[in-house]
PDB file of C-alpha atoms in Angstrom:
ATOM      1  CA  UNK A  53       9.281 -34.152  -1.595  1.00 50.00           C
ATOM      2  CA  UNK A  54      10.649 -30.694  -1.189  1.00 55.00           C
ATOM      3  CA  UNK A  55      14.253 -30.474   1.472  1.00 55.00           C
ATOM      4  CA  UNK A  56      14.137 -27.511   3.531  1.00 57.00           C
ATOM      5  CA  UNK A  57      17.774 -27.284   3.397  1.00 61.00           C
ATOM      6  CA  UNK A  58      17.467 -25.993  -0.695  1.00 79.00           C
ATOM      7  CA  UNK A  59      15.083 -23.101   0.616  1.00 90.00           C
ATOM      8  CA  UNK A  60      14.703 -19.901   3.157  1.00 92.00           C
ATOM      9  CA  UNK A  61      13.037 -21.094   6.471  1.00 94.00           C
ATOM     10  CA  UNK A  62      10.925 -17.941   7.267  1.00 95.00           C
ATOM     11  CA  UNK A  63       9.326 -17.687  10.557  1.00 93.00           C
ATOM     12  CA  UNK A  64      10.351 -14.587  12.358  1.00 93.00           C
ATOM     13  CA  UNK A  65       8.743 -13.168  15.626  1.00 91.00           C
ATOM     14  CA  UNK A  66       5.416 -10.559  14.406  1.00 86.00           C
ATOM     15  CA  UNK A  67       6.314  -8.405  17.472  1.00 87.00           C
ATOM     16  CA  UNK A  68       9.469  -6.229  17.105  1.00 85.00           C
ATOM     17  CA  UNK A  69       9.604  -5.175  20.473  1.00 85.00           C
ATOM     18  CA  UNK A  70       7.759  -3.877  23.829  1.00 82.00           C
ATOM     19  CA  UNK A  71       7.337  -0.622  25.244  1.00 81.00           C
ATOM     20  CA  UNK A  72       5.539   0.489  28.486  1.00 78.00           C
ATOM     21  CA  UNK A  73       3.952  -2.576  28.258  1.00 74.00           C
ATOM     22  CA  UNK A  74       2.605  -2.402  24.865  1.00 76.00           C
ATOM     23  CA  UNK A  75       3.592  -5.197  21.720  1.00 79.00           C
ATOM     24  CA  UNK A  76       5.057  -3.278  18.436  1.00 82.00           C
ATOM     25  CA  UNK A  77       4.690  -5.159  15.754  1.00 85.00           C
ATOM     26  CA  UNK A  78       6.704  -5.625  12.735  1.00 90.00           C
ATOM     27  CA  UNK A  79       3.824  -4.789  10.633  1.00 87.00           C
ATOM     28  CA  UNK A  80       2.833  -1.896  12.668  1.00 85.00           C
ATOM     29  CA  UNK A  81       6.446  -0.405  12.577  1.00 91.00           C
ATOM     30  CA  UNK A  82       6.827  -0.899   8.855  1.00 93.00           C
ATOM     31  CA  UNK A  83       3.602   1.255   8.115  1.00 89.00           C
ATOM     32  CA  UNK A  84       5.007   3.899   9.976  1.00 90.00           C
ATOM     33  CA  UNK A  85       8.559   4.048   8.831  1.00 95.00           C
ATOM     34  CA  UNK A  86       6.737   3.831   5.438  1.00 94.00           C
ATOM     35  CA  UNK A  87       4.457   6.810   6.151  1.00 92.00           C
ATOM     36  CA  UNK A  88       7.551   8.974   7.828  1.00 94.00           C
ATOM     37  CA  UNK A  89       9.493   8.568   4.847  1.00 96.00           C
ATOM     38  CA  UNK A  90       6.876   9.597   2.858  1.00 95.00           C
ATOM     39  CA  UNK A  91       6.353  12.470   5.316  1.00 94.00           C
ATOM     40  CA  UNK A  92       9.886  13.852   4.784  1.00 96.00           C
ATOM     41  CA  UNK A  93       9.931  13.683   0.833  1.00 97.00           C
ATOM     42  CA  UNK A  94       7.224  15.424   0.280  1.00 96.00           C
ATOM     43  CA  UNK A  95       8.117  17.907   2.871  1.00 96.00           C
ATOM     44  CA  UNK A  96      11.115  18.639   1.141  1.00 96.00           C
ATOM     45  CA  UNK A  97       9.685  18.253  -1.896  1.00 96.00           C
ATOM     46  CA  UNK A  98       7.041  21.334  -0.687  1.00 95.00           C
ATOM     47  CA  UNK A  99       9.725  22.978   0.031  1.00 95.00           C
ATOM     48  CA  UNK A 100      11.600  22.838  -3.220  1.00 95.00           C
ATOM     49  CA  UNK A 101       8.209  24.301  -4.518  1.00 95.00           C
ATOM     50  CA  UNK A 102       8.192  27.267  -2.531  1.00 94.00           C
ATOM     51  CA  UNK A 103       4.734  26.138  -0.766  1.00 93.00           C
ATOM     52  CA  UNK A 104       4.104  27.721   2.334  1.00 91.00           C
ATOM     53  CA  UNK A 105       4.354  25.196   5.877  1.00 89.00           C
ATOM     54  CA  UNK A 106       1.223  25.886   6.819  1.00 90.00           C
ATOM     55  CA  UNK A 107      -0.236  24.127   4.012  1.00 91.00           C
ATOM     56  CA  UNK A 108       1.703  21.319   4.569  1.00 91.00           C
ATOM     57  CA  UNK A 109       1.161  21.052   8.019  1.00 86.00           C
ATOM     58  CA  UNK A 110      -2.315  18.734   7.963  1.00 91.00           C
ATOM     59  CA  UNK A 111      -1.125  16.680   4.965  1.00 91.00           C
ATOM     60  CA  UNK A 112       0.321  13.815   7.426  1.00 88.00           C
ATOM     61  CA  UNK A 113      -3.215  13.498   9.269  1.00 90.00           C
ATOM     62  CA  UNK A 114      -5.066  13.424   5.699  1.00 93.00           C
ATOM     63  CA  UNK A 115      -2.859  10.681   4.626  1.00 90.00           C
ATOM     64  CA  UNK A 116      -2.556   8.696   7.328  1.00 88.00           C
ATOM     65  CA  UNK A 117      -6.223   8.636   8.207  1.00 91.00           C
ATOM     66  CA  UNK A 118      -7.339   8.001   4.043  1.00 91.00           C
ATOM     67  CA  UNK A 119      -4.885   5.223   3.600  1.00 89.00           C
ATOM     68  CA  UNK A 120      -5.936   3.501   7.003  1.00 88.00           C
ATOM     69  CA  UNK A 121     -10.137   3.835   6.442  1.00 91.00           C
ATOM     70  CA  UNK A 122      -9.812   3.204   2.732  1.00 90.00           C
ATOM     71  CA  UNK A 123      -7.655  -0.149   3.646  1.00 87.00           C
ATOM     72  CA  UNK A 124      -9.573  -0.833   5.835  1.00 89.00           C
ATOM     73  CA  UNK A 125     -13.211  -1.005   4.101  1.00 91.00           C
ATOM     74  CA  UNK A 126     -11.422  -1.978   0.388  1.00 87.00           C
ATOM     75  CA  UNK A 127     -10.224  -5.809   2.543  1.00 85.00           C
ATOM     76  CA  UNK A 128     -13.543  -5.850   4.403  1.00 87.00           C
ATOM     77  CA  UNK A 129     -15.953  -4.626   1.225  1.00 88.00           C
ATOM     78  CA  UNK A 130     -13.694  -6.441  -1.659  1.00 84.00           C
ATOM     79  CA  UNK A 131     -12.472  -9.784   0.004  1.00 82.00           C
ATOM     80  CA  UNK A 132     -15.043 -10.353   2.812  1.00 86.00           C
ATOM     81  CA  UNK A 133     -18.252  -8.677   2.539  1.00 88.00           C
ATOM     82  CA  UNK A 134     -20.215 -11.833   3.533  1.00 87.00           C
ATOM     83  CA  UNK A 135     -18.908 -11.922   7.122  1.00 87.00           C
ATOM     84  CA  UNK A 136     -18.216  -8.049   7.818  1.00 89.00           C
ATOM     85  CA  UNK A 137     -22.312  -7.309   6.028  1.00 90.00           C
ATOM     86  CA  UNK A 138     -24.197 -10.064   7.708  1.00 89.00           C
ATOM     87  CA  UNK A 139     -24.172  -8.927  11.108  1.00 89.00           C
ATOM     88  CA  UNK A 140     -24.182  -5.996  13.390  1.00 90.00           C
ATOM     89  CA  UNK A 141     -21.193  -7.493  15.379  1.00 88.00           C
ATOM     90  CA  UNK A 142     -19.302  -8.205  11.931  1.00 88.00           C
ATOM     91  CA  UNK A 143     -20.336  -4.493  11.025  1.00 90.00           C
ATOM     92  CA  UNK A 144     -18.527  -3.630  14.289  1.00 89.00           C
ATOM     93  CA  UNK A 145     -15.498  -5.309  13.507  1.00 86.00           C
ATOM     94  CA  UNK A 146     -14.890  -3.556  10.093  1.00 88.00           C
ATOM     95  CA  UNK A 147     -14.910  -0.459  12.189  1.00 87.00           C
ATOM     96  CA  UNK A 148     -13.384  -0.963  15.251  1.00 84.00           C
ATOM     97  CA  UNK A 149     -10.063  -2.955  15.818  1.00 80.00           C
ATOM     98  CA  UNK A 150     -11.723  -5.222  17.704  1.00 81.00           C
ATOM     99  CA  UNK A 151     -13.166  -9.495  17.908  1.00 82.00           C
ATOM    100  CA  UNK A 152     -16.434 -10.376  19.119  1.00 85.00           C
ATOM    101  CA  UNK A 153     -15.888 -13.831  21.156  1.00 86.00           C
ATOM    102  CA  UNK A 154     -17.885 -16.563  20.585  1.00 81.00           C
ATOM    103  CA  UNK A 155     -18.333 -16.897  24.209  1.00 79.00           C
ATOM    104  CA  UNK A 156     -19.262 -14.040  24.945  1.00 79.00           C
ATOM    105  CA  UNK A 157     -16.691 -10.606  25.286  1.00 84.00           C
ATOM    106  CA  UNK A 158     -14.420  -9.263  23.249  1.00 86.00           C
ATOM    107  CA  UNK A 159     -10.492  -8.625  22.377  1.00 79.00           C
ATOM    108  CA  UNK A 160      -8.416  -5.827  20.799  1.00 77.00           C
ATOM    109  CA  UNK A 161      -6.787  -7.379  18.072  1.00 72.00           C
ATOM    110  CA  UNK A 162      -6.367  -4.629  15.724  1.00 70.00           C
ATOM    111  CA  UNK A 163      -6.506  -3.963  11.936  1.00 70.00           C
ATOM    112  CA  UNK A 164      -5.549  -7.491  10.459  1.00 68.00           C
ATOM    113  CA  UNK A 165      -6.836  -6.823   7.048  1.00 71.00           C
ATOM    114  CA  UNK A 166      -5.678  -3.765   4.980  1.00 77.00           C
ATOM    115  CA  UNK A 167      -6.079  -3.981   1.160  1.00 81.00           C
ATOM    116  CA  UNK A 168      -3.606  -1.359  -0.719  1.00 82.00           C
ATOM    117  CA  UNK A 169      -6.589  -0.812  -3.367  1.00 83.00           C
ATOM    118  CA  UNK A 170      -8.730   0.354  -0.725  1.00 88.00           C
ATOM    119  CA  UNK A 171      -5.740   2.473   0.718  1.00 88.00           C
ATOM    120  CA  UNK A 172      -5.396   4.016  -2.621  1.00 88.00           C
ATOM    121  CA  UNK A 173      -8.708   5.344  -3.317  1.00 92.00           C
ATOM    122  CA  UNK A 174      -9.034   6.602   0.447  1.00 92.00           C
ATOM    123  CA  UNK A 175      -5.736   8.404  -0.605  1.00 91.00           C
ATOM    124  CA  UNK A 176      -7.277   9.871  -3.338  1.00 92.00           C
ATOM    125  CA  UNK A 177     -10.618  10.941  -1.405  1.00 94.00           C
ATOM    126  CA  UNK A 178      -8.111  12.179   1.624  1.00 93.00           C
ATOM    127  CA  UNK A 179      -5.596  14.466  -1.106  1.00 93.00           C
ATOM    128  CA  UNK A 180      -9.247  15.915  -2.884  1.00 94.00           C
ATOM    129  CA  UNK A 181     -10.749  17.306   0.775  1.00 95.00           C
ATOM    130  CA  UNK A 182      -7.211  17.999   1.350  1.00 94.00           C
ATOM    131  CA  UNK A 183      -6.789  20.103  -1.475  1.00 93.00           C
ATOM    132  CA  UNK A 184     -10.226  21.840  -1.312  1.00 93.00           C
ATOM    133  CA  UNK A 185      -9.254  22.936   2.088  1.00 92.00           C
ATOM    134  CA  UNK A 186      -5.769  24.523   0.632  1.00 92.00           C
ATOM    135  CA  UNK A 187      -6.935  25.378  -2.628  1.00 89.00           C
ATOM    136  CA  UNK A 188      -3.728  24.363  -4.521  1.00 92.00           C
ATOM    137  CA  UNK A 189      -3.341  23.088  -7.385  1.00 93.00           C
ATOM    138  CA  UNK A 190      -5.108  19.343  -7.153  1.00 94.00           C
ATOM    139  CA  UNK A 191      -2.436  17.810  -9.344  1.00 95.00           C
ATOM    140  CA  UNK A 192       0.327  19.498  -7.745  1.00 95.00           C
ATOM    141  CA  UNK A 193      -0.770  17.492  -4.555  1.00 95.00           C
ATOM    142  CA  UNK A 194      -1.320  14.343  -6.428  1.00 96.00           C
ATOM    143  CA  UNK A 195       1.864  14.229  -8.070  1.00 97.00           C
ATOM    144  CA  UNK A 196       4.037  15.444  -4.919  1.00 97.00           C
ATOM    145  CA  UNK A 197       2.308  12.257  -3.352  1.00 96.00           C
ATOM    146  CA  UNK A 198       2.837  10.083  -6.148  1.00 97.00           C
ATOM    147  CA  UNK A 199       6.505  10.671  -5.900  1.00 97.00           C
ATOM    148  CA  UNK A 200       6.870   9.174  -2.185  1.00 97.00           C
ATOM    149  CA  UNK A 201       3.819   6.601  -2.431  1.00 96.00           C
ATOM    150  CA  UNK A 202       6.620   3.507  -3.721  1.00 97.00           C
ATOM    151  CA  UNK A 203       8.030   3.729  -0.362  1.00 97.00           C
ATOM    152  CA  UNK A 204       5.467   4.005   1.812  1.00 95.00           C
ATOM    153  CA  UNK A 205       4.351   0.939  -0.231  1.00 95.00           C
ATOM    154  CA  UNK A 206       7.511  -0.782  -0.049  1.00 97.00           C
ATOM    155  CA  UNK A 207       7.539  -0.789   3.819  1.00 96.00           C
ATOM    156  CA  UNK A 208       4.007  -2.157   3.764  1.00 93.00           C
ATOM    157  CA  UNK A 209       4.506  -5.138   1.685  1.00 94.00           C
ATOM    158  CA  UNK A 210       7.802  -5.477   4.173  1.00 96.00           C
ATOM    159  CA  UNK A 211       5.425  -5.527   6.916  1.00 93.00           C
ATOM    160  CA  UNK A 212       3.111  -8.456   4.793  1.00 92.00           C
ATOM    161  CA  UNK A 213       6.295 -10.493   4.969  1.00 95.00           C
ATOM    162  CA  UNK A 214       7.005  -9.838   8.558  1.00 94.00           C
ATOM    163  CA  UNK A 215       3.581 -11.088   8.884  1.00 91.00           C
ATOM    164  CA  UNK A 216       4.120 -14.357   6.953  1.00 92.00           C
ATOM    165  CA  UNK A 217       1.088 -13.256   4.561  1.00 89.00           C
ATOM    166  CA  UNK A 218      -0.604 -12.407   1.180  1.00 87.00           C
ATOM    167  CA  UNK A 219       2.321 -15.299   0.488  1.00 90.00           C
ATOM    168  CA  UNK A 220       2.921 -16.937  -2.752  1.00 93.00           C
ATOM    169  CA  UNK A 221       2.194 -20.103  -5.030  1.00 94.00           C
ATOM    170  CA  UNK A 222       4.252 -22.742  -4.268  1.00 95.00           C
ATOM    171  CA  UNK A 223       7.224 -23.313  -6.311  1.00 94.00           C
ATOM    172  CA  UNK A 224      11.046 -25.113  -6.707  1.00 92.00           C
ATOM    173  CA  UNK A 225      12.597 -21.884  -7.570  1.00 93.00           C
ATOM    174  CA  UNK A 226      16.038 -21.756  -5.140  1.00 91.00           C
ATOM    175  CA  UNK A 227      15.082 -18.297  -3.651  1.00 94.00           C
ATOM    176  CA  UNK A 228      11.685 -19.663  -2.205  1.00 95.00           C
ATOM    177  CA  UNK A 229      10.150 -19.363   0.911  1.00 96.00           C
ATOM    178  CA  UNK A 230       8.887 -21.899   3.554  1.00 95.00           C
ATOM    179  CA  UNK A 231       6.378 -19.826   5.388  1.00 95.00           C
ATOM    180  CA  UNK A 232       6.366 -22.021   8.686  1.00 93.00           C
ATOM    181  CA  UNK A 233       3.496 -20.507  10.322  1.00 91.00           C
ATOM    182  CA  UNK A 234       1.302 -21.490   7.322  1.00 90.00           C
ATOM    183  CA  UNK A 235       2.515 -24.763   6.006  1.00 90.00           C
ATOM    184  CA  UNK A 236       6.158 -26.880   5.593  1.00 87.00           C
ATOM    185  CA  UNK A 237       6.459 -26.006   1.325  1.00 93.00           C
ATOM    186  CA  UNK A 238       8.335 -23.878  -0.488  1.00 95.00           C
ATOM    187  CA  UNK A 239       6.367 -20.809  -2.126  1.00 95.00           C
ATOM    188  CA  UNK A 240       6.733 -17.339  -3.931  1.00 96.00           C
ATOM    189  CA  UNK A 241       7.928 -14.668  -1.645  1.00 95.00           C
ATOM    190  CA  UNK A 242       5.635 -12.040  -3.630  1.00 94.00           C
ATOM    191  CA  UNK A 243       5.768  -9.640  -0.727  1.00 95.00           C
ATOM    192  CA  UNK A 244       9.495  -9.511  -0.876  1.00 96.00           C
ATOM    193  CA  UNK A 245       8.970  -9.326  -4.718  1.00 97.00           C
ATOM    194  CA  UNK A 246       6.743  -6.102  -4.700  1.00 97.00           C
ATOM    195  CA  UNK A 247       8.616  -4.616  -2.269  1.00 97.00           C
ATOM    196  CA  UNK A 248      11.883  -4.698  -4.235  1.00 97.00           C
ATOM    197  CA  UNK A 249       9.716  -3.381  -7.021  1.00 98.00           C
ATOM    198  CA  UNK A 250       7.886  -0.753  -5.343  1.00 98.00           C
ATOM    199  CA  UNK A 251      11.624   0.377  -3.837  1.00 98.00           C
ATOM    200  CA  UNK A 252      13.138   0.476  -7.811  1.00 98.00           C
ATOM    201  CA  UNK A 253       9.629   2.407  -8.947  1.00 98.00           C
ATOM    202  CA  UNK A 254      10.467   5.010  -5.978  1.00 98.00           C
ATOM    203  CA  UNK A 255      14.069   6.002  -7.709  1.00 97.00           C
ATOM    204  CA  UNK A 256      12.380   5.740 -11.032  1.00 98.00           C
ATOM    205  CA  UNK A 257       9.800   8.691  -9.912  1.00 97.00           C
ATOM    206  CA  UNK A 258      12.487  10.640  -8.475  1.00 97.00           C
ATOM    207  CA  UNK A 259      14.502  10.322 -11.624  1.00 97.00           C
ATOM    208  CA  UNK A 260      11.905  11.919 -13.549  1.00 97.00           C
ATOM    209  CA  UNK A 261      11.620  14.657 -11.342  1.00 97.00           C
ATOM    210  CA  UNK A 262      15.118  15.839 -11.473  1.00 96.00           C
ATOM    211  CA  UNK A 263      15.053  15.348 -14.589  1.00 96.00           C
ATOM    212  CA  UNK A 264      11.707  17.036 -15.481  1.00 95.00           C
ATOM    213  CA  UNK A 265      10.702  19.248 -11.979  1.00 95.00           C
ATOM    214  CA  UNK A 266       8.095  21.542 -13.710  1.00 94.00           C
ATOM    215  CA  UNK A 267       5.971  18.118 -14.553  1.00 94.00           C
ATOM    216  CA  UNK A 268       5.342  18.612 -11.376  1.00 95.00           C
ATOM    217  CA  UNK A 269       1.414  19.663 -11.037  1.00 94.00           C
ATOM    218  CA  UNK A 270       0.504  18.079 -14.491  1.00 95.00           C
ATOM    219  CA  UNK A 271      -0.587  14.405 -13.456  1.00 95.00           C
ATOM    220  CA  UNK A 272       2.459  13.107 -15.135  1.00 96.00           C
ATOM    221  CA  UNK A 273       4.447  11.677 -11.666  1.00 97.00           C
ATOM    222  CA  UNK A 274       0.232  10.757 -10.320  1.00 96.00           C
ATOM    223  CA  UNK A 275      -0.301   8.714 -13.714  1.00 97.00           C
ATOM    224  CA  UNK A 276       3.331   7.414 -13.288  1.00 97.00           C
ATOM    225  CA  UNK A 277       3.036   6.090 -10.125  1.00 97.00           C
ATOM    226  CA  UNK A 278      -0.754   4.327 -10.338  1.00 97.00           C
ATOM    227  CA  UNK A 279       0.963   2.416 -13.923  1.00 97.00           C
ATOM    228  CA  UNK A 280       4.071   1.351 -12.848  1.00 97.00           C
ATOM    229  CA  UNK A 281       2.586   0.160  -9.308  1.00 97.00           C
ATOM    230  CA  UNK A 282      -0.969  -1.462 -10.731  1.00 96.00           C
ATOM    231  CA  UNK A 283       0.629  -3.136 -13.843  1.00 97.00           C
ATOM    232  CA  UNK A 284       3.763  -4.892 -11.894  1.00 97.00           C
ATOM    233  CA  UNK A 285       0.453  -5.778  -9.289  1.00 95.00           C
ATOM    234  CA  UNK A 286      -1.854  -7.489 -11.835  1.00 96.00           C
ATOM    235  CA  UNK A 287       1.167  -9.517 -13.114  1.00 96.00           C
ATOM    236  CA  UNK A 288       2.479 -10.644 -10.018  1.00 95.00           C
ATOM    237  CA  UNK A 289      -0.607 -11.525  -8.858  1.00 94.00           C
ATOM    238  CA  UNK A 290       0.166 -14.746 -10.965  1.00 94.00           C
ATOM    239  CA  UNK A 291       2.712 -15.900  -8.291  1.00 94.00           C
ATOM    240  CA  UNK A 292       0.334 -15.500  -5.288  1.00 91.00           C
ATOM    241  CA  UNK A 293      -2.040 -17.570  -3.747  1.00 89.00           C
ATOM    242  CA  UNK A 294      -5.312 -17.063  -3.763  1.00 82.00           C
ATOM    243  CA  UNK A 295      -6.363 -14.865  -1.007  1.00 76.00           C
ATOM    244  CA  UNK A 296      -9.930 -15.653  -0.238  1.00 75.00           C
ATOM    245  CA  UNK A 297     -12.095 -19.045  -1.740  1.00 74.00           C
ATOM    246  CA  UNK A 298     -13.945 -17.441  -4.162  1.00 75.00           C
ATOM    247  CA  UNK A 299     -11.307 -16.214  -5.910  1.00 72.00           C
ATOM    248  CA  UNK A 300     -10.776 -20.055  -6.938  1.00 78.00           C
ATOM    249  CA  UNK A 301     -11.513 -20.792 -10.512  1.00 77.00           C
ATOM    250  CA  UNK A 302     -11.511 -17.094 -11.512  1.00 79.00           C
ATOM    251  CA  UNK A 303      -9.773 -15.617 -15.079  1.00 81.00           C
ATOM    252  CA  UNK A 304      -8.374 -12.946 -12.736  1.00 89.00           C
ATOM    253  CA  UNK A 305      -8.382 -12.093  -9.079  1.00 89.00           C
ATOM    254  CA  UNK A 306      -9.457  -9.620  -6.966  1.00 87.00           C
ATOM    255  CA  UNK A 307      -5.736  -8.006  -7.039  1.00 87.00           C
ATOM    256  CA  UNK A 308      -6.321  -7.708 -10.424  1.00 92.00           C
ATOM    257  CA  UNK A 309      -9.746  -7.059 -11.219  1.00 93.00           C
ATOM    258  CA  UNK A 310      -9.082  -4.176  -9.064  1.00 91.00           C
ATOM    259  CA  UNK A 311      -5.450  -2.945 -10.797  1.00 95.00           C
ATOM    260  CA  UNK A 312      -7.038  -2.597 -14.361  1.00 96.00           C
ATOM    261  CA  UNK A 313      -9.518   0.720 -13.319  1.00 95.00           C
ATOM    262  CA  UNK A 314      -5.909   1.825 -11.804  1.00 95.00           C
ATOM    263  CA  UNK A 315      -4.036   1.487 -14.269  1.00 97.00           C
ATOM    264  CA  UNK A 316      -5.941   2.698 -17.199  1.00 97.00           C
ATOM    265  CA  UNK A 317      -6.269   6.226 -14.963  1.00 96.00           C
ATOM    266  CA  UNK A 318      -2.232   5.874 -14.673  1.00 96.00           C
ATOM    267  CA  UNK A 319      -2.043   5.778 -18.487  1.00 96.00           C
ATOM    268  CA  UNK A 320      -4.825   8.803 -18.823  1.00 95.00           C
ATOM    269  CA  UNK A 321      -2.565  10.970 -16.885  1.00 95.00           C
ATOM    270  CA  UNK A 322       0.437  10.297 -18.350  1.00 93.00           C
ATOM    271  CA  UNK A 323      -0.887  10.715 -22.106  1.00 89.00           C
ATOM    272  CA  UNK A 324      -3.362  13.516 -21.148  1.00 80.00           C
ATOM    273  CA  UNK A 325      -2.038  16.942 -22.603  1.00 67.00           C
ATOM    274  CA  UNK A 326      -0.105  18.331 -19.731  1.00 63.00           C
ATOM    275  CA  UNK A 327      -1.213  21.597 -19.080  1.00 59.00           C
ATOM    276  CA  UNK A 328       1.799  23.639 -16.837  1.00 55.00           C
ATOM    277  CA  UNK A 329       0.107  24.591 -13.125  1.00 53.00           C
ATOM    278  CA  UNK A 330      -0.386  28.269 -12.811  1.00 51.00           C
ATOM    279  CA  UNK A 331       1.586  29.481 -10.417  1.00 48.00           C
TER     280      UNK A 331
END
């Protein structure tokens, strides 16, 4: 039997406060502190580089809208496809933020499954139309976002433990979990665990680039970023739960099925020669 007085009883409130009537949630607020922060690093970062403002200006709205529709499809496409593919309603659902009652009607109830994998690659579609409406330098763009990404994904995996999901194996180890609003036992807290990695990756990038500014447009901070994110992924996917039921009985899981692609890219970049952007 496991005493709750040897672990952290975790059950905070999801909403972090109201406003004109409207519920914030935790998770809601952590995406966007995540995505401001980013905002304002690169911005500087833009600046640094002597890029004009106006080509900064629509970055935000690329961003924000790849991470959210890539997220969005990568959970509904990767982890669910038999309920969001099977019917019209379902199809609905993977769209809009919205439930189909069983009694008929329906309910707002927002985005409640984001995968990063999916977030990533709508990243990556968002920064290529980005960049062939700017014309600069693709890996320019690509490493400027790499730089702030670890943030922006440090806040979200905040938000997963605000949330009381994606939460870990069970375990004895002293710093564990109890997770009240999804059972009474201890368990990995492998949100909190990614986030303090994702946090130490962020200084990491930014030590490189003080160190090493003109990599800046090679791929080197882009490849950085996908390996050191993907490969701490795929290896603390061993302290989660499983996700979804067919993941039971698997070699790996979907979390890291998916990392390998990523980080093998990550590696590419890094190792590619690094041709100097033209200027």
């Amino acid at each position: 039997m496991f005493s709750h007085l040897n672990y952290i009883l975790w059950n905070p409130d999801v909403e972090a406060f109201h406003i004109l009537g409207l519920s914030i949630r935790w998770y809601s607020l952590c995406w966007l502190i995540g995505l401001l922060l980013a905002y304002f690093i690169v911005q500087r970062l833009y600046k640094q580089q002597k890029i004009k403002d106006e080509l900064f200006d629509p970055l935000f709205l690329y961003c924000f809208f790849g991470i959210l529709i890539g997220a969005r499809l990568g959970h509904c496409l990767f982890y669910q496809p038999e309920y969001y593919l099977t019917s019209v309603k379902h199809f609905i659902e993977m769209i809009v933020p919205i439930h189909f009652m069983a009694g008929g009607g329906w309910k707002f109830v927002g985005y409640e499954g984001l995968a990063s994998h999916g977030g990533t690659i709508g990243l990556i579609v968002a920064l290529y139309l980005y960049y062939r409406r700017t014309r600069l330098n693709l890996w320019q763009v690509l490493d400027n976002i790499a730089i702030a990404t670890p943030i922006t994904a440090c806040f979200i995996r905040l938000g997963n433990l605000m949330n009381s999901e994606i939460i870990g194996k069970v375990t004895d180890v002293p710093w564990a979990f109890i997770f009240e609003r999804v059972d009474k036992v201890p368990r990995h807290p492998g949100q909190l665990y990614e986030a303090i990695a994702y946090f130490v990756f962020f200084f990491v990038g930014l030590w490189f680039y003080r160190k090493h500014p003109q990599r800046v447009g090679t791929g080197f901070f882009f490849g950085l970023c996908l390996t050191l994110i993907f490969t701490f992924r795929f290896f603390i996917e061993y302290t989660k739960d499983i996700q979804v039921n067919f993941e039971s009985g698997m070699l790996f899981n979907m979390g890291q099925i998916l990392s390998i692609p990523f980080i093998i890219i990550g590696i590419y970049c890094m190792c590619r020669k690094q041709k100097q952007p033209t200027k």
